[in-house]
Structures are given as structure tokens and as C-alpha cells.
Tab-separated table of C-alpha atoms in Angstrom:
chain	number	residue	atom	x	y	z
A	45	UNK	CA	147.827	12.714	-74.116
A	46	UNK	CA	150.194	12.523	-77.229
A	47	UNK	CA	153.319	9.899	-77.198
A	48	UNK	CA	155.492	12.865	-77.004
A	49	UNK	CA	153.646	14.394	-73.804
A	50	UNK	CA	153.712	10.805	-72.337
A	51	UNK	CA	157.676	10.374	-72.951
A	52	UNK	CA	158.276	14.052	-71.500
A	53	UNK	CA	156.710	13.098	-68.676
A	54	UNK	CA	158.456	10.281	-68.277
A	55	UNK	CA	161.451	11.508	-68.546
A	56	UNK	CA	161.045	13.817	-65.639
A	57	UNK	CA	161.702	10.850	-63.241
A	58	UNK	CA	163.339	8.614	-65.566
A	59	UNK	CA	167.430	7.738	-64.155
A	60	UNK	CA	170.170	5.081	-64.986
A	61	UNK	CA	170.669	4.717	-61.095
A	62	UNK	CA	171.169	1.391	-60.956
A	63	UNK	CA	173.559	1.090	-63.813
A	64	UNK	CA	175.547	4.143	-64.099
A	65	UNK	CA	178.035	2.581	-67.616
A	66	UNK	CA	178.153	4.564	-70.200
A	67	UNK	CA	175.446	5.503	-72.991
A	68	UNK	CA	173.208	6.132	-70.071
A	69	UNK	CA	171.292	8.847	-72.683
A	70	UNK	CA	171.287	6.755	-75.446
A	71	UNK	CA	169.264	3.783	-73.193
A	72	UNK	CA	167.374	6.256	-71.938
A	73	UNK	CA	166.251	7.331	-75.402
A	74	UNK	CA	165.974	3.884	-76.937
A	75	UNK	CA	163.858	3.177	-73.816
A	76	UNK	CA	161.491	6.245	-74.122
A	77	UNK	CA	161.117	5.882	-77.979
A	78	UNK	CA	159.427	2.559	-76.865
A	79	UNK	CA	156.487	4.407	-74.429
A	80	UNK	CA	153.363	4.938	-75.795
A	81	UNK	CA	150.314	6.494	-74.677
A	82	UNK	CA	146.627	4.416	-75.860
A	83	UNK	CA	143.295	5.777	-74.423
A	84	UNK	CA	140.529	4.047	-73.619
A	85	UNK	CA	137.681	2.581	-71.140
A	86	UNK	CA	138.407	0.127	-68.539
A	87	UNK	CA	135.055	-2.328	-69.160
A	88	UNK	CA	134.855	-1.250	-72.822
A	89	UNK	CA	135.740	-4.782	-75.541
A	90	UNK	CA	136.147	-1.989	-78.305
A	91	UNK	CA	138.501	-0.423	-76.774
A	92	UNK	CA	140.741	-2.877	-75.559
A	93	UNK	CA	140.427	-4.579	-79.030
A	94	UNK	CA	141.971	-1.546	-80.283
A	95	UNK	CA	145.079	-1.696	-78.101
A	96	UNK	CA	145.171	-5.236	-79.028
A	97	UNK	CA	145.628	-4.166	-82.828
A	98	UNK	CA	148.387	-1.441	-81.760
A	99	UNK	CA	150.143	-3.658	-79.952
A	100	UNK	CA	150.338	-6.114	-82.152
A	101	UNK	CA	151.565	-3.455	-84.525
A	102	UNK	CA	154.239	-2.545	-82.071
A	103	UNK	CA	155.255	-5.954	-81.714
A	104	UNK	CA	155.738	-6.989	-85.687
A	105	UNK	CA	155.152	-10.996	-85.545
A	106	UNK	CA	157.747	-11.779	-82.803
A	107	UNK	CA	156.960	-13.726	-79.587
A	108	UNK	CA	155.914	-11.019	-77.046
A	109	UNK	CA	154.645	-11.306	-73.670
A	110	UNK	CA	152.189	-8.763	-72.088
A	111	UNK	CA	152.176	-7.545	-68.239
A	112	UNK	CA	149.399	-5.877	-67.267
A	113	UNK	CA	150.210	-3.514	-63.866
A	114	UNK	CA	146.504	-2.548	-62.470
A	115	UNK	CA	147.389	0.669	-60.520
A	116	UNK	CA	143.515	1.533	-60.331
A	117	UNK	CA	140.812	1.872	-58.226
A	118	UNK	CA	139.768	-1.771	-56.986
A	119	UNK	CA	136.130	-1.502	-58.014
A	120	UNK	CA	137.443	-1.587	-61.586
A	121	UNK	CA	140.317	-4.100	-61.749
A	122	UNK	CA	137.764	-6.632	-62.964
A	123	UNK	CA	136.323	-5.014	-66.285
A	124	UNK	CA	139.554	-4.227	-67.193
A	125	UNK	CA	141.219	-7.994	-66.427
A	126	UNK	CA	138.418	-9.256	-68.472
A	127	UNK	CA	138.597	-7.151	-71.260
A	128	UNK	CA	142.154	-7.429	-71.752
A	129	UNK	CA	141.968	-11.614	-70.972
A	130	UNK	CA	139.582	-11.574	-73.784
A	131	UNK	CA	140.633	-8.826	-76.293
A	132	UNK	CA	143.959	-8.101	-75.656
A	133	UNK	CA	146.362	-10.983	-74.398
A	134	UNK	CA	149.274	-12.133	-75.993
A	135	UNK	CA	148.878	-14.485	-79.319
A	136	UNK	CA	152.186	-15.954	-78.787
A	137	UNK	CA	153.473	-15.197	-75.360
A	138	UNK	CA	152.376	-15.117	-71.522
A	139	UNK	CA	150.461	-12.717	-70.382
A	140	UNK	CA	150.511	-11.900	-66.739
A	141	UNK	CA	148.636	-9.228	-64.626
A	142	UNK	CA	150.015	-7.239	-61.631
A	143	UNK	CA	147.504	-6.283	-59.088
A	144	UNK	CA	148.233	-3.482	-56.621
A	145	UNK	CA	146.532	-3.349	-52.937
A	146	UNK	CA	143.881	-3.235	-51.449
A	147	UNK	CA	142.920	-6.712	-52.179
A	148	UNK	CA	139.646	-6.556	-50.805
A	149	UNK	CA	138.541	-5.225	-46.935
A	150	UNK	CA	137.951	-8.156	-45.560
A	151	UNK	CA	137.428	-12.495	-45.914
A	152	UNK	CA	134.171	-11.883	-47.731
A	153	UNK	CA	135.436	-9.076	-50.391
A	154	UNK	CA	138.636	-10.335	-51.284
A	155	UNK	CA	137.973	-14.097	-51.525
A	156	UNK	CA	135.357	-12.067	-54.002
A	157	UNK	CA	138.090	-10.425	-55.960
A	158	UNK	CA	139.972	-14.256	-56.054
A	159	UNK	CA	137.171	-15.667	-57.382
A	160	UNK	CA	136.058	-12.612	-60.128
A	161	UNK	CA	139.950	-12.972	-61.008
A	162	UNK	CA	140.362	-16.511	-61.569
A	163	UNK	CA	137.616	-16.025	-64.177
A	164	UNK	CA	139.626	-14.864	-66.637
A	165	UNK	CA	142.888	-15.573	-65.117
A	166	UNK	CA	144.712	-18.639	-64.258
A	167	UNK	CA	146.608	-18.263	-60.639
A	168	UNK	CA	149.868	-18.203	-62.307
A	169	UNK	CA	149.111	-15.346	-64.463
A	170	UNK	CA	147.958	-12.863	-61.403
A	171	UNK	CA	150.907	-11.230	-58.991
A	172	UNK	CA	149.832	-9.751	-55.976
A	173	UNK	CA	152.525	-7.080	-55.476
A	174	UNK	CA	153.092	-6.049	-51.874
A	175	UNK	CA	156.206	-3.464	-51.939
A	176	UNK	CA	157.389	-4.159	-48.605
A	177	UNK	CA	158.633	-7.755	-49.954
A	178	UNK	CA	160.501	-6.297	-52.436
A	179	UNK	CA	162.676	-4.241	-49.518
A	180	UNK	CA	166.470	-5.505	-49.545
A	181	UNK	CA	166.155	-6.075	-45.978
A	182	UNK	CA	163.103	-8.249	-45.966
A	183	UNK	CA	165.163	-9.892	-49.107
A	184	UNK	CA	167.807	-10.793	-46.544
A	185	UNK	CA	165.811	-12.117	-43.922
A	186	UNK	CA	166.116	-15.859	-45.242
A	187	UNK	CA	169.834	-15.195	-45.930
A	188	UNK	CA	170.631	-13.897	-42.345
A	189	UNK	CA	168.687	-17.337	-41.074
A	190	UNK	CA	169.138	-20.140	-43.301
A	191	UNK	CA	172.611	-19.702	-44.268
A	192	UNK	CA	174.352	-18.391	-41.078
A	193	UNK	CA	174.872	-21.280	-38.247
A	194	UNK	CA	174.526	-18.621	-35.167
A	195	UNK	CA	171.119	-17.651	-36.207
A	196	UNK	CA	169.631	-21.016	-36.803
A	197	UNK	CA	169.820	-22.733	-33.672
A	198	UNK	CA	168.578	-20.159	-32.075
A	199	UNK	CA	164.890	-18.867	-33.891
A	200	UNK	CA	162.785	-20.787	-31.514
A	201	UNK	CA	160.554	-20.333	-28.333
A	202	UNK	CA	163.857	-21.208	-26.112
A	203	UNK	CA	166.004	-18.390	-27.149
A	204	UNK	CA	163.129	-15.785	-28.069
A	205	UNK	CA	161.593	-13.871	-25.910
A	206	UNK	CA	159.357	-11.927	-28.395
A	207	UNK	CA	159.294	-10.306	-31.821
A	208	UNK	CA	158.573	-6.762	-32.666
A	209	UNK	CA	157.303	-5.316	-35.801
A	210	UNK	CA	157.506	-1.809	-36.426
A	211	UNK	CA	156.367	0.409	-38.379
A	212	UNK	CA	155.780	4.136	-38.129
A	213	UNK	CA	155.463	7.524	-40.877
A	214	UNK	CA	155.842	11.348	-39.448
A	215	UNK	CA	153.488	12.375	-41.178
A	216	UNK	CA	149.780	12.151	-41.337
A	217	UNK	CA	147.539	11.429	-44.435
A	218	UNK	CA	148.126	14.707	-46.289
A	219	UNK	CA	145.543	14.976	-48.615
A	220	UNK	CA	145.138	11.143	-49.131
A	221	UNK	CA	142.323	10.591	-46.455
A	222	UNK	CA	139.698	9.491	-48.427
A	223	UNK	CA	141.500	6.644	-49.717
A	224	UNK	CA	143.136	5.776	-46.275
A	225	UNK	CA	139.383	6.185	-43.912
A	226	UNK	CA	138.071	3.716	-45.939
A	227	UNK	CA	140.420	1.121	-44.988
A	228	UNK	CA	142.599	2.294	-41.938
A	229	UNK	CA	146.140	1.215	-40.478
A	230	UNK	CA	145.628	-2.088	-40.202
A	231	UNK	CA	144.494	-2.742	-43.661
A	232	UNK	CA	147.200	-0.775	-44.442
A	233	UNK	CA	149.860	-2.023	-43.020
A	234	UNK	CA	149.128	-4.545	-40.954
A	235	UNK	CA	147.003	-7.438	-42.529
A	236	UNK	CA	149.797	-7.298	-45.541
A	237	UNK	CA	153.577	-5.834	-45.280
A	238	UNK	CA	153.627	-7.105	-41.237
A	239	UNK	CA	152.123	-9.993	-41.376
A	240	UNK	CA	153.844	-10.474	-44.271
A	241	UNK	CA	157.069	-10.356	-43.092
A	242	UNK	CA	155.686	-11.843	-40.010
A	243	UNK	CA	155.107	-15.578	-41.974
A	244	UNK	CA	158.376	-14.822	-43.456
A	245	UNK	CA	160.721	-14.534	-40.614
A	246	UNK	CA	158.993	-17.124	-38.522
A	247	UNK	CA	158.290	-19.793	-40.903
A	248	UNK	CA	160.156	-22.951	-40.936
A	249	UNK	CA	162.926	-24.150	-43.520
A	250	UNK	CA	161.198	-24.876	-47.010
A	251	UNK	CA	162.248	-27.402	-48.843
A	252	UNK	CA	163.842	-24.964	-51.733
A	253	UNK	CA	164.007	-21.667	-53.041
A	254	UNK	CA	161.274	-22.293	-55.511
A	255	UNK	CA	158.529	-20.014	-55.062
A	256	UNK	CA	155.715	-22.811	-53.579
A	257	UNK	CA	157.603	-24.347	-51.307
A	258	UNK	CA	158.365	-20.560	-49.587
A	259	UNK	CA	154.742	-19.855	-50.025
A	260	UNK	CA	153.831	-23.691	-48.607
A	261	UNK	CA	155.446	-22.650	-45.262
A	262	UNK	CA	154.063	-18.727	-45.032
A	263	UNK	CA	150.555	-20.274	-45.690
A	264	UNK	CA	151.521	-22.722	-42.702
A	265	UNK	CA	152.545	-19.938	-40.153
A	266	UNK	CA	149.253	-17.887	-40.680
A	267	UNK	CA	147.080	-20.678	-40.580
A	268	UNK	CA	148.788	-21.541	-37.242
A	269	UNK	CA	148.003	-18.434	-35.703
A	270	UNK	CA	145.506	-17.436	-33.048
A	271	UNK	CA	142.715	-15.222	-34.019
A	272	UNK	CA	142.977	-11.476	-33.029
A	273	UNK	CA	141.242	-10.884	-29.589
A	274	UNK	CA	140.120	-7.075	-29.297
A	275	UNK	CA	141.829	-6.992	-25.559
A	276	UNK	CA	145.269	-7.799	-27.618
A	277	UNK	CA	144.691	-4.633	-29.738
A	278	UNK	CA	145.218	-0.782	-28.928
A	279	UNK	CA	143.471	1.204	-31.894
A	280	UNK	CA	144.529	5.236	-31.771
A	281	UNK	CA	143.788	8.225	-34.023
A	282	UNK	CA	145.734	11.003	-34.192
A	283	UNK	CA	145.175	14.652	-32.933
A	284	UNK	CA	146.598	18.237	-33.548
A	285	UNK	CA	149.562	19.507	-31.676
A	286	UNK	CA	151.512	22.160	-31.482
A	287	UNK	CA	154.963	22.394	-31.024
A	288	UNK	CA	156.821	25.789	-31.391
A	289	UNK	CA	155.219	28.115	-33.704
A	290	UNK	CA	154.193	25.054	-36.038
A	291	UNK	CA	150.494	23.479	-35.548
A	292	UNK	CA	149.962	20.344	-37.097
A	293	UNK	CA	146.460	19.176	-38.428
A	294	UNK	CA	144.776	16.112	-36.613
A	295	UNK	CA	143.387	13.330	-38.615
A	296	UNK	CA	139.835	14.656	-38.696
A	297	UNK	CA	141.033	18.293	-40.078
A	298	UNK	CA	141.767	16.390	-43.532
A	299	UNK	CA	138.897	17.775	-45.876
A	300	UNK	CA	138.832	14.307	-47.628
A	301	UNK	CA	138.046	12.782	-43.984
A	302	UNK	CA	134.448	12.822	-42.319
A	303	UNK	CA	134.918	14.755	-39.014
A	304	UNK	CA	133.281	12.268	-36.909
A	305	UNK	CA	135.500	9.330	-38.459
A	306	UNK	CA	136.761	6.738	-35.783
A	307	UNK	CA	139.436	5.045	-38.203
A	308	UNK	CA	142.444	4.257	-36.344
A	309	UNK	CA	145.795	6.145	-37.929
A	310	UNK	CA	147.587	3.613	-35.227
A	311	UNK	CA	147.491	0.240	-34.327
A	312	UNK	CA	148.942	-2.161	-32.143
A	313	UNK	CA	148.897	-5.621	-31.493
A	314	UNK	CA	149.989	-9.098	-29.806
A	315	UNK	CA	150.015	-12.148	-31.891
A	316	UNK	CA	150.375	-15.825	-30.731
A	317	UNK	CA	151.486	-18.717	-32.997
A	318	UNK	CA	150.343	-21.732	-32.025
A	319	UNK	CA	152.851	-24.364	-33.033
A	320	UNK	CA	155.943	-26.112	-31.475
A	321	UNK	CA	158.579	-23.410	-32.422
A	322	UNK	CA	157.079	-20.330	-31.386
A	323	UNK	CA	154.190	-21.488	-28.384
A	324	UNK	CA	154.005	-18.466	-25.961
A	325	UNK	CA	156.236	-15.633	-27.792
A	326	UNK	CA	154.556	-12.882	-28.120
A	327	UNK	CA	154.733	-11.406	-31.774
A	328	UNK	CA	153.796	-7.635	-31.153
A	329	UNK	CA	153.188	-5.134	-33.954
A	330	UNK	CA	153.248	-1.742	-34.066
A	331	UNK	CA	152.222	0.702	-36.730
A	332	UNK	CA	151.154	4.009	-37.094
A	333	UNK	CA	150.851	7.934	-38.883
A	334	UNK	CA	151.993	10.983	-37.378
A	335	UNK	CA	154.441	9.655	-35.020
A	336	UNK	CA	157.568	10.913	-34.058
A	337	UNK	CA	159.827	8.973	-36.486
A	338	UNK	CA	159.654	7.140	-40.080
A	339	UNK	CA	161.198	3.621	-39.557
A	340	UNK	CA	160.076	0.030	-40.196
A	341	UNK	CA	162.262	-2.543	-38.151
A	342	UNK	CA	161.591	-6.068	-36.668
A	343	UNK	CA	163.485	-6.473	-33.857
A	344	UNK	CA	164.402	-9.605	-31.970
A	345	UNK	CA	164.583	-9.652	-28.018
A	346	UNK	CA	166.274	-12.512	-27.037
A	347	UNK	CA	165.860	-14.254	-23.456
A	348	UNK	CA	167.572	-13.394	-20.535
A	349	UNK	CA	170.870	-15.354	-19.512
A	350	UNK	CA	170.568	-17.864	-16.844
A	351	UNK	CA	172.310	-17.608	-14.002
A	352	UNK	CA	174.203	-14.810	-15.363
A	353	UNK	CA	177.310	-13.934	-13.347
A	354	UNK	CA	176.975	-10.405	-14.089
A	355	UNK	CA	173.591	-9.431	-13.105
A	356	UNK	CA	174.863	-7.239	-9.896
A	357	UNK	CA	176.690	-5.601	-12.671
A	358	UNK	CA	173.812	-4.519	-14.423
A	359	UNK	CA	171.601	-4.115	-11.686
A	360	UNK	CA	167.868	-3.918	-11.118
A	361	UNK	CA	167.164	-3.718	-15.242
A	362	UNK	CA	167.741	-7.140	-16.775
A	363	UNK	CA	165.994	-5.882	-20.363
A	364	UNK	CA	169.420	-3.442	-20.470
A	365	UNK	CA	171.206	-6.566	-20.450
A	366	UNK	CA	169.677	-9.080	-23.003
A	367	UNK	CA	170.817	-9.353	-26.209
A	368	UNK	CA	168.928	-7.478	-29.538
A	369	UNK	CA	169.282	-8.225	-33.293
A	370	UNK	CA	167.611	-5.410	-35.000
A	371	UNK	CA	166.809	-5.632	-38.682
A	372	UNK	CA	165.922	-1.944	-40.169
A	373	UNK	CA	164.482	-2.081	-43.147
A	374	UNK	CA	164.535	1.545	-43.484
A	375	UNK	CA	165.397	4.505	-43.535
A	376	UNK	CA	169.295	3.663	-43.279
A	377	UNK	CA	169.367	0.065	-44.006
A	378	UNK	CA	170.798	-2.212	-41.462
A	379	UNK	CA	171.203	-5.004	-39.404
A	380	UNK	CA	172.929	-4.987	-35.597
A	381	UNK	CA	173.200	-6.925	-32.803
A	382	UNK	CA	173.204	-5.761	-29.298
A	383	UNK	CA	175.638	-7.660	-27.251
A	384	UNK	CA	177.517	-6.815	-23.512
A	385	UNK	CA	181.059	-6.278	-23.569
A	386	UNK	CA	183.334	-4.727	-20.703
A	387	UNK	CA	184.510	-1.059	-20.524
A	388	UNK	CA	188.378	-1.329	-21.433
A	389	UNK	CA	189.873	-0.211	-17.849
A	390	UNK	CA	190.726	-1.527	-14.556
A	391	UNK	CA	186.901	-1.916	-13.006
A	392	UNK	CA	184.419	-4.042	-14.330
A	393	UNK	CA	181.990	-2.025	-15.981
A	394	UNK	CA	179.695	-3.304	-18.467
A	395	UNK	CA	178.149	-1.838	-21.501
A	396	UNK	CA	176.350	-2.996	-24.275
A	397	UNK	CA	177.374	-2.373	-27.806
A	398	UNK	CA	175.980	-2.921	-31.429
A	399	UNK	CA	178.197	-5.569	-33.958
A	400	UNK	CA	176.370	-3.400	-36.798
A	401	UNK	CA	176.103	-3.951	-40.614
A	402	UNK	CA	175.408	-0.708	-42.091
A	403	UNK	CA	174.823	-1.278	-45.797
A	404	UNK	CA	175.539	2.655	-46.788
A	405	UNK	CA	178.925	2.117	-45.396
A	406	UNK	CA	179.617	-1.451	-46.478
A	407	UNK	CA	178.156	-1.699	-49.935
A	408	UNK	CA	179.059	1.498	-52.505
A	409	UNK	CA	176.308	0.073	-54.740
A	410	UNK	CA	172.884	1.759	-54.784
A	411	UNK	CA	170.445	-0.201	-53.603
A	412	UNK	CA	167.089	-0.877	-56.245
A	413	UNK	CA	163.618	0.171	-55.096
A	414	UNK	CA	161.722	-2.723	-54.308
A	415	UNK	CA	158.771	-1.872	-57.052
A	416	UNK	CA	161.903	-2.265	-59.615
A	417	UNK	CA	162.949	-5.963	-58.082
A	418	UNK	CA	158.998	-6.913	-57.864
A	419	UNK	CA	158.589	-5.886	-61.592
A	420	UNK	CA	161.968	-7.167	-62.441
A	421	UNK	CA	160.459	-10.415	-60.729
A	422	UNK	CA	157.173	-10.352	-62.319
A	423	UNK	CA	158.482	-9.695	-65.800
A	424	UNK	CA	160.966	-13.065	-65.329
A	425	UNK	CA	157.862	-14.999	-63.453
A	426	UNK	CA	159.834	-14.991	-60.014
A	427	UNK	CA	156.882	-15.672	-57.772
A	428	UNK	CA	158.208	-15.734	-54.914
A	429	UNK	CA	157.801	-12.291	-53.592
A	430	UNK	CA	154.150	-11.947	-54.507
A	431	UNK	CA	151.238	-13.226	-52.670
A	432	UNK	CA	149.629	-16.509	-53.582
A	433	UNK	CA	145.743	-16.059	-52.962
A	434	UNK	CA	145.801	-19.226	-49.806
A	435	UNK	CA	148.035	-16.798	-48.052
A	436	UNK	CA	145.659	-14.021	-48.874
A	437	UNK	CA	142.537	-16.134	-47.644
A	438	UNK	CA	144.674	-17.003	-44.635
A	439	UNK	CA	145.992	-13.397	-43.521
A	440	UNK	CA	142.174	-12.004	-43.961
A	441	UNK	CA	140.705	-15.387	-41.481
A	442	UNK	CA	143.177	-13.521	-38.909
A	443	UNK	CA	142.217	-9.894	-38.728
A	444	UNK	CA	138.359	-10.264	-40.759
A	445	UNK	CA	137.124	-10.776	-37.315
A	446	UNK	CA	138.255	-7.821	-35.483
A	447	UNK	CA	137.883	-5.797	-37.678
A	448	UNK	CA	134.397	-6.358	-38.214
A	449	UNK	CA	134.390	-5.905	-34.091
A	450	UNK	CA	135.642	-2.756	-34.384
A	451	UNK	CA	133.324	-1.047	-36.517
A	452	UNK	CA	130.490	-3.141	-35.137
A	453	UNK	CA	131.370	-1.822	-31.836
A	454	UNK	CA	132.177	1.648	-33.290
A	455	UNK	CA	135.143	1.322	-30.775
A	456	UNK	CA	136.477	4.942	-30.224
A	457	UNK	CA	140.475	4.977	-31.061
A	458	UNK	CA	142.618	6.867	-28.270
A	459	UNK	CA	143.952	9.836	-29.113
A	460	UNK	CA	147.899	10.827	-29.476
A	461	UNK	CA	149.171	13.954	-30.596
A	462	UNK	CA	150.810	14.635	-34.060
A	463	UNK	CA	154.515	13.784	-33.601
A	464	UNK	CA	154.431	11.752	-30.446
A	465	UNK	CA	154.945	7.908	-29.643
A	466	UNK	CA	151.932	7.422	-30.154
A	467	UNK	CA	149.183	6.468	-27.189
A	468	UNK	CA	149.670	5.367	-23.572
A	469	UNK	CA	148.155	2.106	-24.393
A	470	UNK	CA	150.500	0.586	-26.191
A	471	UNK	CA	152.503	0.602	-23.600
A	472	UNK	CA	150.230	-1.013	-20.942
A	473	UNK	CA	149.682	-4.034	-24.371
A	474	UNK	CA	153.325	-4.713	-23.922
A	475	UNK	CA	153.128	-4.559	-20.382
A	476	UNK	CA	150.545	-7.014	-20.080
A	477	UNK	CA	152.546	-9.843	-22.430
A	478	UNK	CA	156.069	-8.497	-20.745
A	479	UNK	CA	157.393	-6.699	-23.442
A	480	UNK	CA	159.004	-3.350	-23.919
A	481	UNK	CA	159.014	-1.572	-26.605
A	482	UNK	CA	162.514	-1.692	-28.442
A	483	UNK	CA	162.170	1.498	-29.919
A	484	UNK	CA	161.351	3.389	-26.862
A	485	UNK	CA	164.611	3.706	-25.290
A	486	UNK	CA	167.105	6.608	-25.506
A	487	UNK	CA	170.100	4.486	-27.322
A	488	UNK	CA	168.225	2.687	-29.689
């Protein structure tokens, strides 16, 4: 490819969203005057000594810094880190490398890819980007409980009843099944943006905002947390349905997906943290392809009132009556909280209403994509977003086990049709730790 076909391409997608002044065109063709395109090998010296040369070209003698973002295949992310740590880092400057997921498939693989890495890399130097921390709404999370006094008090064991982390797509793999049945749902989503967020919400106060001291008390959380039994899972796969004139493919009718495959396209799961804040909530997560809706949410399900005075009011179903924050991290950004007021008029009938912050409606702005903040981040050294590699050992010691039981076991996922809630069994999980699903109801 040719600069010029590079910088057309680029252009296709390239906006001035964020910052709609004036001279957006001129920016934009300062900015694309500055893309070039340099070929090469990923494991060859030569080659990277060659981009070394052009760069320093590019940059004429001034103090530059180099970011390396490794949106390959994993199998290669180590020929290329250690050709460009020893051919082509910056003379002058830092030079940091981003590394996109999968890091690793397990305990054994990735504390591989740590070690291979910290060859040629110093821990500082590597950012492990996970989008989903880069969301506004996971952003805010700290925010909406450190600096607000009603939330505080209350993030413990004798307010919560449990947590729920959800996650769900409606649509299947499309195309990309090859990548995804090597790894499954709960590599992909699971073991890194829930848990994830997970540590984050449920860790205690740090002593700052400094990057390690977040990443102290995340490490804490998962290393307090009880492994993954396989009775606390449900594992599902999806199949075709039809619904009108409209079939839609199951998992196994991808071409890029072997038709005997048993890789779950849906997973949940109960998780237990064993220390003196959170003993005995369940922490339940929920994520899935092919489901009826696309939302990720956590959402908070506070305990019952005792003694309530109203409870004839509400009658047999107490879970209609307890209070909800809800957190949506998308689509439709928000936060709410479910609380029970009285119907205005001359009975006494209750209801239960959201106090809701809808960020379309009270912020104008547009709101960035989280891969620009986590750049943005990485190019400033902002670390704490990105994923230190004792979290990564940690998060892997949780779920290495099962999954290794479930392909030991070859245990057969249950099957839910394209476009539903997903399988019965999900249910009977939350049934068993006294949970119900919060995004199961009709007013959600």
C-alpha cells in the first residue's frame, strides 16, 4: 500500500466528533499528511531496522516517543515486541507497547506471554488494553461511590443483596467463529471486561487515584475470591430459530466453526468473595451471543426493608419492592435508581419509580469511544485503566480451573434459540443463590 492509499483509507472513518471548532478539515489534513504506510515482517531485525531509519527520518532529531498498538494475532506479538525493543525503539523518548486481547487461554499460556514480554519489555512499558474500562460508565463507577455520601455507607454485605453483571449481543458470531471457538464466552467476556469491572466496583477505597494503588486493591478483590465450582456455572450454545419468515443460523452453521464444536456462546455464573465486606453476596454474571437484546449493565439489588410497614401493600412479591441502582453501560448510557413512592390520589397505592440519569438527555456533549480515552491514556502513561500483569495472573487462578473442567469433561452446553433469553438454566443458577434476574422483568 502507497501513503496515499493508506491516508484515503483513513479518511473514510476519520471525524472531528469530539471537537467540532472550526478548521476541522484543516486538522484533519495536517493529521493525515502525518500517516504513513511501512511494510514489513513481524520477526524480521531487517525489517524493523528499516522502520527504525524512517522513523527517525520522520522525526528530524527531536525527542519522540514511540507506541507500539499490537492488533495481531497472539502467536506473533512476541517477534514483533522483540524486534522493535531491539531495532526500533525510541533513541530519546519512551517507548511503550499496547497489547490487545486474548492474553493467553489460560494460567499456563498467559503467565507465558508475561514472561516472553518482560524480556524485552519493562512492566511499565506494556498496556494491556481491555475496552470495556475505557466505557464512560465503568469511568464513573468510582465517582458514583467514593465521592457521593448515599452510596458509601451502603456497598457492603448489610445493604447488598447481590450484584449482577450483564452482558448480552443479538447477534451471533457472523463470520468471526474461528477466532471466537477457540476461546469461547467466557474468555471473552468474562475472565476480562466482567471481572474486570467486577474488582472495580467491589474493591475497597485506595489510597489515591494513582494508578497502583487502584490496581493494589483490584489485585486484592480477585485474589479474595472463591474458585469457580462447575455446579455455579450454566454453559449454553446457541441454536437456529425461526421467527416470522426470517431463520437465523445456529452457532454450528458458521463455516469458520467445526459442526461438532461444544464452545459455549453463553455463560453464566455465581461468584463469592471471601472477605469481610462482601461474605455471602452472590456476584452473578451473565453473558452471552444471540440473545434477545445488546446491553451490558451491573445492577445492584439491594436488601429487603425490615419490618417494612408497607409489605400488605405490595403483597406476596417482596423483590417488586426492594430498591435497584442500575448502571448501563450501554447502549443508552445511564444510571437509575429504583425506589417506592405513592400513587398521587386518595388510596394508598404504591409504585416504584426510577430517579434516572440519562446522559443523552443531560449532557449535549458526545461522549468519546473508550479505545480513544485508552489510547489517549496510553499515549500520556495513565495506567490506570490497563491491566497490570498480578491482576492478569490473578483473574486466570479464578476461571483456569474450570475451564480446563469443561473441556476435560467435554461438558455439552444447553441449547437456546437465536434471539431468546437465553437457557432455562440460568434461571434455576439464580434460583439456587436467591436471585432473580434484573433484566428479566417486563419494566426493566
Amino acid at each position: 500500500m502507497t501513503d496515499a492509499e493508506l491516508r484515503t483509507m483513513v479518511s473514510k472513518t476519520l471525524t472531528c466528533r469530539i471537537d467540532k471548532r472550526e478548521n476541522c478539515s484543516e486538522k484533519m489534513e495536517q493529521f493525515l499528511n502525518r500517516c504513513f504506510y511501512h511494510s514489513g515482517q513481524y520477526d524480521s531485525k531487517e525489517n524493523f531496522v528499516e522502520l527504525d531509519k524512517k522513523l527517525k527520518e520522520l522525526e528530524g532529531g527531536r525527542v519522540a516517543n514511540r507506541l507500539y498498538y499490537l492488533s495481531i494475532p497472539p502467536n506473533i506479538f512476541i517477534d514483533a515486541v522483540k524486534c522493535a525493543s531491539s531495532s526500533a525503539s525510541s533513541a530519546n523518548g519512551w517507548t511503550r507497547v499496547i497489547v490487545e486481547k486474548p492474553f493467553g487461554r489460560d494460567s499456563e499460556s498467559s503467565a507465558a506471554l508475561t514472561r516472553s514480554l518482560k524480556r524485552y519489555l519493562d512492566e511499565d512499558q506494556i498496556f494491556r488494553i481491555d475496552h470495556y474500562l475505557g466505557k464512560e460508565l465503568v469511568e464513573n463507577l468510582s465517582v458514583l461511590r467514593f465521592s457521593n455520601l448515599i452510596f458509601e455507607p451502603l456497598w457492603s454485605r448489610q445493604y447488598i443483596r447481590n450484584v449482577q453483571f450483564l452482558f448480552s449481543e443479538d447477534f451471533g458470531t457472523e463470520g468471526r467463529g474461528g477466532y471466537f471457538d477457540n476461546y469461547g464466552i467466557i474468555r471473552d467476556i468474562m475472565q476480562n471486561h466482567l471481572l474486570q469491572i467486577l474488582a472495580l466496583f467491589a474493591m475497597e477505597t485506595p489510597v489515591s487515584l494513582d494508578a497502583e494503588d487502584i490496581r493494589n486493591e483490584k489485585v486484592k478483590v480477585l485474589r479474595s475470591m472463591r474458585p469457580l465450582l462447575l455446579e455455579d456455572v450454566v454453559v449454553g450454545q446457541y441454536k437456529s430459530h425461526t421467527k416470522g419468515d426470517v431463520t437465523y443460523p445456529a452457532y454450528t452453521d458458521d463455516k469458520t466453526v467445526p459442526k461438532d464444536s461444544l464452545t459455549p456462546t453463553f455463560a453464566a455464573a455465581a461468584l463469592f468473595i471471601d472477605n469481610a465486606r462482601w461474605d455471602g453476596v452472590p456476584f452473578l454474571m451473565k453473558a452471552g451471543k444471540a440473545l434477545h437484546t445488546k446491553r451490558a449493565e451491573i445492577r445492584v439489588q439491594f436488601r429487603h426493608v425490615p419490618g417494612n410497614l408497607y409489605n400488605r401493600n405490595f403483597g406476596t412479591d417482596l423483590d417488586q419492592a426492594t430498591n435497584e441502582l442500575v448502571i448501563r453501560v450501554q447502549p443508552d448510557e445511564a444510571i437509575y435508581l429504583k425506589i417506592n413512592n405513592k400513587v398521587p390520589g386518595l388510596g394508598m397505592r404504591l409504585d416504584r419509580s426510577n430517579l434516572n440519569l440519562h446522559y443523552a438527555a443531560r449532557y449535549s456533549k458526545e461522549i468519546p469511544d473508550a479505545y480513544e480515552r485508552l489510547l489517549l491514556d496510553a499515549i500520556e502513561g495513565e495506567r490506570r485503566l490497563f491491566i497490570r500483569s498480578d491482576e492478569l495472573d490473578a483473574a486466570w487462578a479464578l476461571f483456569t480451573p474450570l475451564l480446563k473442567e469443561l473441556e476435560e469433561r467435554r461438558i455439552n452446553p444447553e441449547y437456546y434459540p437465536y434471539g431468546s433469553r437465553g437457557p432455562v438454566g440460568a434461571h434455576y443458577l439464580a434460583a439456587k443463590h436467591n436471585v432473580r434476574w434484573g433484566d428479566m422483568g417486563s419494566e426493566q
